[in-house]
Amino acid sequence: MNQDVLEVQILKLLHLHAPVKARQLASILGDEFGLHVDRSDVNSLLYRLRTEGKAQMNASYQWSLPVAARAKPGSDASATPLQAEPAQPAIAFTDEQQAIIELDPSQHLLIRGQAGSGKTTVLAARAGRILSAMSKGSLLFLTYNSALCAYVKKAFRQAGVTGEVDVRTFHDWSRSTARAIGFEFAGWVDGKARGEKLKQLLREAEEVIGSHRLFDLKASPQLLGWWGDEIAWLFGQHIVRLDEYLAVERTGRGTAVRVTQEDRRFVWFVYELYQEWLEETRQEDYDNPAGLLLRVLMETGGDLPDEYRHDHVMIDEVQDFDKSWLLVAAKIPRVSLSMAGDLAQKIYRRSFTWASVGIQVQGGRSRRLSASHRTTRQIMDVAEHLLANNDVIDSADYVAPVRPDKHGEKVRLMLAADAKQAYDKGYDFVADRFKRLRTTSVAVVLPFSRQLYPAQKALEKRGLTVKKVKGAGLGSFSGGVAVTTYHQLKGLEFDHVVIMGLHDAQYPGRILEGVAREDMDQEASLLRRVLYVAMTRAKQSVTLVGSLPFCRFFEDVPETLLDSVP
């Protein structure tokens, strides 16, 4: 590789990541920029830069720029080549992507595209273009979770974005904005705490309005989970009056628990008791981050104050935002709202229509990315079977995946006689295949969080250095082996993905066993999409690991598409 080019890249990385070790720089160059450079080469260059006064090393062998080179713009050192030279994109955009990046930023925009089509990176580059065109102004980038926040920041670096962008989860932005406006926020109520409070409120409701079959948790213990889901759905749909609840179609709520018009009056009584408790304690349900702002706006009787708005707002993975979230998000931008999403990757039970939230994205305001640049044709040939007859494919916003041009290995299938043998076989494979790789990223994923620690220990016993990681740590993960859950992979990418726990009794069996027969198809569609998302995170290879009987979602995949590992 040209040493001058390598020097420029390393100086930029020192500016972004210092203090940092040579090994980490080599890893970033490989994972983020596709430049495969040995640590020794990076070290040699760094020592030369130190003799030239362009780099310095601390007692922990971590490298950084000299103080003068790190000075903020406006200081005496602000005219150094590193500061004066604008960052250059580390990726080349297709004509299709570039056209979206350059669209007029004065209107709302929806970017639709399949997994690997570059939606996040295009949004990041579009943010950079808008920032470069603004002499002043602000830009807010919202995501669903902290892992995506970290990943978006990485996308900014890849797209050459150097301006100031506020990257936040919707929960974090909602909470901090409510507090800034003057709302005393005591904390979030999670699902477990909500369940305990609902038990108490159901008893109170029975004392006031009499017994009802939906109050009888002793006769139907599964009702407590139903109550939690119903309340989360009410929050998500931003239903604030009884007459709205009586009239609305309960889309996505299934039919396992039949709810008549009269039943809804009993539900509403409990719902209002729960809301009163939240208001009195100045807490908010974690499934209702938008409610925090909607309540503040209701109490203040106005729109979002201008000082808490932004000129431009961007939302990634918008398909997993709720209606109430978007009602708030639509109030933030002064100029434009840009969103990216893919219904095939919808892994939460949330729903909205653009009309219902007042966002116009028809015609030229909706653009499609028609190709996949991440994964291989061999992976997509298997993954697309997970979307067959899925309940999202009839939506006008659905984008059917196309086969990538990139080719690679077949999807591996590892089977064993029982679950324990399957896990051992999978861990042996990971240890043998990936132990000596330094800059490659490997995600070993399992269905449930409680499985992560045992998986980490099993791999460490086999001589691997493993990170059990979720959230922001996963989003910024650059190389090595990470152990996490299926759901945590949403919106991210890795070189290799190893999907464990695919014996049918566990996935989907353990989840579906508590689902009523009437709701089975809907739940199965969601679980299929979770696996589709997991598979399409991979840039190079996917390995499926389980015991017989194997996960039913793969039973229609032709054997010719799989490479069975003995």
Short mmCIF file of N, CA and C in Angstrom, two decimals, residues 371-463:
data_model
loop_
_atom_site.label_atom_id
_atom_site.label_comp_id
_atom_site.label_asym_id
_atom_site.label_seq_id
_atom_site.Cartn_x
_atom_site.Cartn_y
_atom_site.Cartn_z
N ALA A 371 -30.19 -2.36 -4.66
CA ALA A 371 -29.15 -3.40 -4.66
C ALA A 371 -28.67 -3.67 -3.25
N SER A 372 -27.96 -4.78 -3.08
CA SER A 372 -27.35 -5.14 -1.80
C SER A 372 -25.85 -5.18 -1.98
N HIS A 373 -25.13 -4.46 -1.12
CA HIS A 373 -23.68 -4.37 -1.25
C HIS A 373 -22.94 -5.07 -0.11
N ARG A 374 -23.68 -5.58 0.85
CA ARG A 374 -23.01 -6.18 2.01
C ARG A 374 -22.82 -7.68 1.86
N THR A 375 -23.91 -8.38 1.73
CA THR A 375 -23.85 -9.83 1.85
C THR A 375 -23.65 -10.49 0.49
N THR A 376 -23.57 -11.81 0.47
CA THR A 376 -23.32 -12.55 -0.76
C THR A 376 -24.60 -13.15 -1.32
N ARG A 377 -24.54 -13.54 -2.59
CA ARG A 377 -25.70 -14.17 -3.21
C ARG A 377 -26.03 -15.48 -2.50
N GLN A 378 -25.00 -16.21 -2.08
CA GLN A 378 -25.24 -17.50 -1.42
C GLN A 378 -25.98 -17.32 -0.09
N ILE A 379 -25.67 -16.26 0.64
CA ILE A 379 -26.37 -16.00 1.90
C ILE A 379 -27.80 -15.56 1.62
N MET A 380 -27.99 -14.68 0.64
CA MET A 380 -29.33 -14.19 0.34
C MET A 380 -30.23 -15.28 -0.22
N ASP A 381 -29.65 -16.22 -0.96
CA ASP A 381 -30.44 -17.32 -1.50
C ASP A 381 -31.14 -18.11 -0.39
N VAL A 382 -30.48 -18.21 0.77
CA VAL A 382 -31.08 -18.91 1.91
C VAL A 382 -31.97 -17.96 2.71
N ALA A 383 -31.48 -16.75 2.96
CA ALA A 383 -32.21 -15.80 3.81
C ALA A 383 -33.57 -15.45 3.24
N GLU A 384 -33.68 -15.35 1.91
CA GLU A 384 -34.95 -14.94 1.33
C GLU A 384 -36.08 -15.94 1.59
N HIS A 385 -35.73 -17.20 1.86
CA HIS A 385 -36.75 -18.19 2.20
C HIS A 385 -37.44 -17.84 3.52
N LEU A 386 -36.77 -17.07 4.37
CA LEU A 386 -37.36 -16.68 5.65
C LEU A 386 -38.48 -15.66 5.48
N LEU A 387 -38.53 -15.03 4.31
CA LEU A 387 -39.56 -14.02 4.05
C LEU A 387 -40.74 -14.58 3.27
N ALA A 388 -40.67 -15.84 2.89
CA ALA A 388 -41.76 -16.44 2.11
C ALA A 388 -43.07 -16.37 2.89
N ASN A 389 -44.11 -15.83 2.27
CA ASN A 389 -45.45 -15.71 2.88
C ASN A 389 -45.45 -14.91 4.17
N ASN A 390 -44.45 -14.04 4.34
CA ASN A 390 -44.40 -13.23 5.55
C ASN A 390 -45.48 -12.16 5.52
N ASP A 391 -45.94 -11.74 6.70
CA ASP A 391 -47.08 -10.83 6.74
C ASP A 391 -46.74 -9.40 6.36
N VAL A 392 -45.46 -9.09 6.06
CA VAL A 392 -45.11 -7.73 5.67
C VAL A 392 -45.08 -7.54 4.16
N ILE A 393 -45.12 -8.64 3.41
CA ILE A 393 -44.85 -8.51 1.98
C ILE A 393 -45.98 -7.85 1.20
N ASP A 394 -47.17 -7.76 1.80
CA ASP A 394 -48.29 -7.12 1.10
C ASP A 394 -48.33 -5.60 1.28
N SER A 395 -47.44 -5.07 2.11
CA SER A 395 -47.43 -3.63 2.35
C SER A 395 -46.82 -2.90 1.16
N ALA A 396 -47.33 -1.69 0.89
CA ALA A 396 -46.81 -0.87 -0.21
C ALA A 396 -45.37 -0.44 0.06
N ASP A 397 -44.96 -0.42 1.33
CA ASP A 397 -43.60 0.00 1.68
C ASP A 397 -42.59 -1.15 1.65
N TYR A 398 -43.06 -2.36 1.39
CA TYR A 398 -42.16 -3.51 1.38
C TYR A 398 -41.28 -3.49 0.14
N VAL A 399 -40.00 -3.76 0.32
CA VAL A 399 -39.05 -3.86 -0.79
C VAL A 399 -38.54 -5.29 -0.84
N ALA A 400 -38.90 -6.01 -1.90
CA ALA A 400 -38.47 -7.40 -2.04
C ALA A 400 -36.95 -7.43 -2.26
N PRO A 401 -36.23 -8.30 -1.55
CA PRO A 401 -34.77 -8.35 -1.71
C PRO A 401 -34.37 -8.85 -3.09
N VAL A 402 -33.30 -8.30 -3.60
CA VAL A 402 -32.72 -8.78 -4.86
C VAL A 402 -31.43 -9.51 -4.55
N ARG A 403 -31.03 -10.39 -5.44
CA ARG A 403 -29.81 -11.17 -5.21
C ARG A 403 -28.58 -10.29 -5.42
N PRO A 404 -27.66 -10.30 -4.50
CA PRO A 404 -26.43 -9.51 -4.65
C PRO A 404 -25.57 -10.05 -5.78
N ASP A 405 -24.69 -9.21 -6.30
CA ASP A 405 -23.73 -9.64 -7.32
C ASP A 405 -22.54 -10.34 -6.70
N LYS A 406 -22.28 -10.04 -5.42
CA LYS A 406 -21.11 -10.61 -4.74
C LYS A 406 -21.33 -12.09 -4.44
N HIS A 407 -20.30 -12.89 -4.69
CA HIS A 407 -20.39 -14.33 -4.43
C HIS A 407 -19.48 -14.71 -3.26
N GLY A 408 -19.81 -15.82 -2.61
CA GLY A 408 -19.01 -16.32 -1.50
C GLY A 408 -19.31 -17.77 -1.22
N GLU A 409 -19.01 -18.19 0.00
CA GLU A 409 -19.24 -19.58 0.39
C GLU A 409 -20.73 -19.85 0.58
N LYS A 410 -21.10 -21.11 0.43
CA LYS A 410 -22.47 -21.50 0.77
C LYS A 410 -22.70 -21.32 2.28
N VAL A 411 -23.94 -21.16 2.66
CA VAL A 411 -24.29 -21.13 4.08
C VAL A 411 -24.01 -22.51 4.67
N ARG A 412 -23.25 -22.53 5.77
CA ARG A 412 -22.92 -23.81 6.41
C ARG A 412 -24.06 -24.24 7.34
N LEU A 413 -24.26 -25.54 7.39
CA LEU A 413 -25.25 -26.13 8.29
C LEU A 413 -24.55 -27.14 9.17
N MET A 414 -24.60 -26.92 10.49
CA MET A 414 -23.96 -27.84 11.44
C MET A 414 -25.04 -28.45 12.32
N LEU A 415 -25.19 -29.75 12.23
CA LEU A 415 -26.21 -30.48 12.98
C LEU A 415 -25.58 -31.45 13.96
N ALA A 416 -26.28 -31.69 15.06
CA ALA A 416 -25.84 -32.68 16.04
C ALA A 416 -27.07 -33.41 16.58
N ALA A 417 -26.82 -34.48 17.33
CA ALA A 417 -27.92 -35.31 17.81
C ALA A 417 -28.74 -34.62 18.88
N ASP A 418 -28.11 -33.76 19.70
CA ASP A 418 -28.84 -33.05 20.74
C ASP A 418 -28.26 -31.65 20.90
N ALA A 419 -28.92 -30.84 21.72
CA ALA A 419 -28.55 -29.43 21.85
C ALA A 419 -27.13 -29.25 22.37
N LYS A 420 -26.75 -30.01 23.41
CA LYS A 420 -25.42 -29.85 23.98
C LYS A 420 -24.34 -30.14 22.95
N GLN A 421 -24.52 -31.22 22.22
CA GLN A 421 -23.54 -31.56 21.19
C GLN A 421 -23.47 -30.48 20.11
N ALA A 422 -24.63 -29.90 19.79
CA ALA A 422 -24.66 -28.85 18.77
C ALA A 422 -23.87 -27.63 19.22
N TYR A 423 -24.07 -27.22 20.49
CA TYR A 423 -23.32 -26.07 20.99
C TYR A 423 -21.82 -26.37 20.99
N ASP A 424 -21.44 -27.53 21.48
CA ASP A 424 -20.02 -27.89 21.51
C ASP A 424 -19.43 -27.90 20.10
N LYS A 425 -20.18 -28.42 19.16
CA LYS A 425 -19.71 -28.48 17.77
C LYS A 425 -19.55 -27.06 17.21
N GLY A 426 -20.50 -26.20 17.52
CA GLY A 426 -20.42 -24.82 17.05
C GLY A 426 -19.25 -24.07 17.66
N TYR A 427 -19.04 -24.24 18.97
CA TYR A 427 -17.93 -23.56 19.63
C TYR A 427 -16.59 -24.08 19.11
N ASP A 428 -16.49 -25.38 18.88
CA ASP A 428 -15.25 -25.94 18.31
C ASP A 428 -14.98 -25.33 16.94
N PHE A 429 -16.03 -25.17 16.15
CA PHE A 429 -15.88 -24.60 14.81
C PHE A 429 -15.37 -23.16 14.88
N VAL A 430 -15.96 -22.36 15.77
CA VAL A 430 -15.55 -20.96 15.91
C VAL A 430 -14.09 -20.88 16.35
N ALA A 431 -13.71 -21.72 17.32
CA ALA A 431 -12.34 -21.70 17.82
C ALA A 431 -11.35 -22.11 16.75
N ASP A 432 -11.70 -23.09 15.97
CA ASP A 432 -10.79 -23.57 14.93
C ASP A 432 -10.70 -22.61 13.76
N ARG A 433 -11.83 -22.00 13.40
CA ARG A 433 -11.90 -21.18 12.19
C ARG A 433 -11.40 -19.75 12.41
N PHE A 434 -11.65 -19.19 13.61
CA PHE A 434 -11.42 -17.76 13.79
C PHE A 434 -10.39 -17.39 14.84
N LYS A 435 -9.72 -18.37 15.45
CA LYS A 435 -8.80 -18.07 16.54
C LYS A 435 -7.64 -17.18 16.08
N ARG A 436 -7.15 -17.37 14.88
CA ARG A 436 -5.95 -16.65 14.44
C ARG A 436 -6.24 -15.37 13.67
N LEU A 437 -7.50 -15.04 13.51
CA LEU A 437 -7.85 -13.81 12.79
C LEU A 437 -7.82 -12.62 13.75
N ARG A 438 -7.24 -11.51 13.30
CA ARG A 438 -7.08 -10.35 14.17
C ARG A 438 -8.05 -9.22 13.83
N THR A 439 -8.18 -8.92 12.55
CA THR A 439 -8.98 -7.76 12.16
C THR A 439 -10.35 -8.14 11.62
N THR A 440 -10.67 -9.42 11.67
CA THR A 440 -11.98 -9.88 11.19
C THR A 440 -13.00 -9.80 12.33
N SER A 441 -14.24 -9.44 11.99
CA SER A 441 -15.30 -9.37 13.00
C SER A 441 -16.21 -10.59 12.87
N VAL A 442 -16.43 -11.26 13.99
CA VAL A 442 -17.25 -12.48 14.04
C VAL A 442 -18.32 -12.30 15.11
N ALA A 443 -19.58 -12.49 14.72
CA ALA A 443 -20.68 -12.42 15.68
C ALA A 443 -21.20 -13.83 15.92
N VAL A 444 -21.08 -14.30 17.16
CA VAL A 444 -21.66 -15.58 17.57
C VAL A 444 -22.95 -15.23 18.31
N VAL A 445 -24.10 -15.60 17.75
CA VAL A 445 -25.36 -15.10 18.27
C VAL A 445 -26.26 -16.23 18.76
N LEU A 446 -26.99 -15.92 19.83
CA LEU A 446 -27.88 -16.88 20.47
C LEU A 446 -29.25 -16.25 20.70
N PRO A 447 -30.29 -17.06 20.91
CA PRO A 447 -31.64 -16.50 21.04
C PRO A 447 -31.86 -15.65 22.28
N PHE A 448 -31.26 -16.03 23.43
CA PHE A 448 -31.62 -15.41 24.71
C PHE A 448 -30.40 -14.85 25.44
N SER A 449 -30.61 -13.74 26.15
CA SER A 449 -29.50 -13.07 26.86
C SER A 449 -28.85 -13.98 27.89
N ARG A 450 -29.64 -14.82 28.53
CA ARG A 450 -29.08 -15.67 29.59
C ARG A 450 -28.08 -16.69 29.05
N GLN A 451 -28.03 -16.87 27.73
CA GLN A 451 -27.10 -17.83 27.13
C GLN A 451 -25.73 -17.22 26.83
N LEU A 452 -25.61 -15.90 26.96
CA LEU A 452 -24.38 -15.24 26.51
C LEU A 452 -23.18 -15.55 27.38
N TYR A 453 -23.35 -15.51 28.70
CA TYR A 453 -22.21 -15.77 29.58
C TYR A 453 -21.68 -17.20 29.42
N PRO A 454 -22.55 -18.23 29.42
CA PRO A 454 -22.04 -19.59 29.17
C PRO A 454 -21.34 -19.71 27.82
N ALA A 455 -21.85 -19.02 26.80
CA ALA A 455 -21.21 -19.08 25.49
C ALA A 455 -19.82 -18.44 25.52
N GLN A 456 -19.73 -17.31 26.20
CA GLN A 456 -18.43 -16.65 26.32
C GLN A 456 -17.42 -17.56 27.01
N LYS A 457 -17.81 -18.19 28.11
CA LYS A 457 -16.90 -19.06 28.84
C LYS A 457 -16.52 -20.29 28.02
N ALA A 458 -17.47 -20.83 27.27
CA ALA A 458 -17.17 -22.01 26.45
C ALA A 458 -16.14 -21.68 25.38
N LEU A 459 -16.24 -20.51 24.79
CA LEU A 459 -15.28 -20.10 23.76
C LEU A 459 -13.93 -19.76 24.36
N GLU A 460 -13.92 -19.14 25.54
CA GLU A 460 -12.65 -18.82 26.20
C GLU A 460 -11.90 -20.08 26.59
N LYS A 461 -12.62 -21.12 26.99
CA LYS A 461 -11.96 -22.39 27.30
C LYS A 461 -11.26 -22.98 26.08
N ARG A 462 -11.72 -22.58 24.92
CA ARG A 462 -11.13 -23.06 23.67
C ARG A 462 -10.03 -22.12 23.15
N GLY A 463 -9.62 -21.19 24.00
CA GLY A 463 -8.47 -20.33 23.67
C GLY A 463 -8.79 -19.05 22.94
#
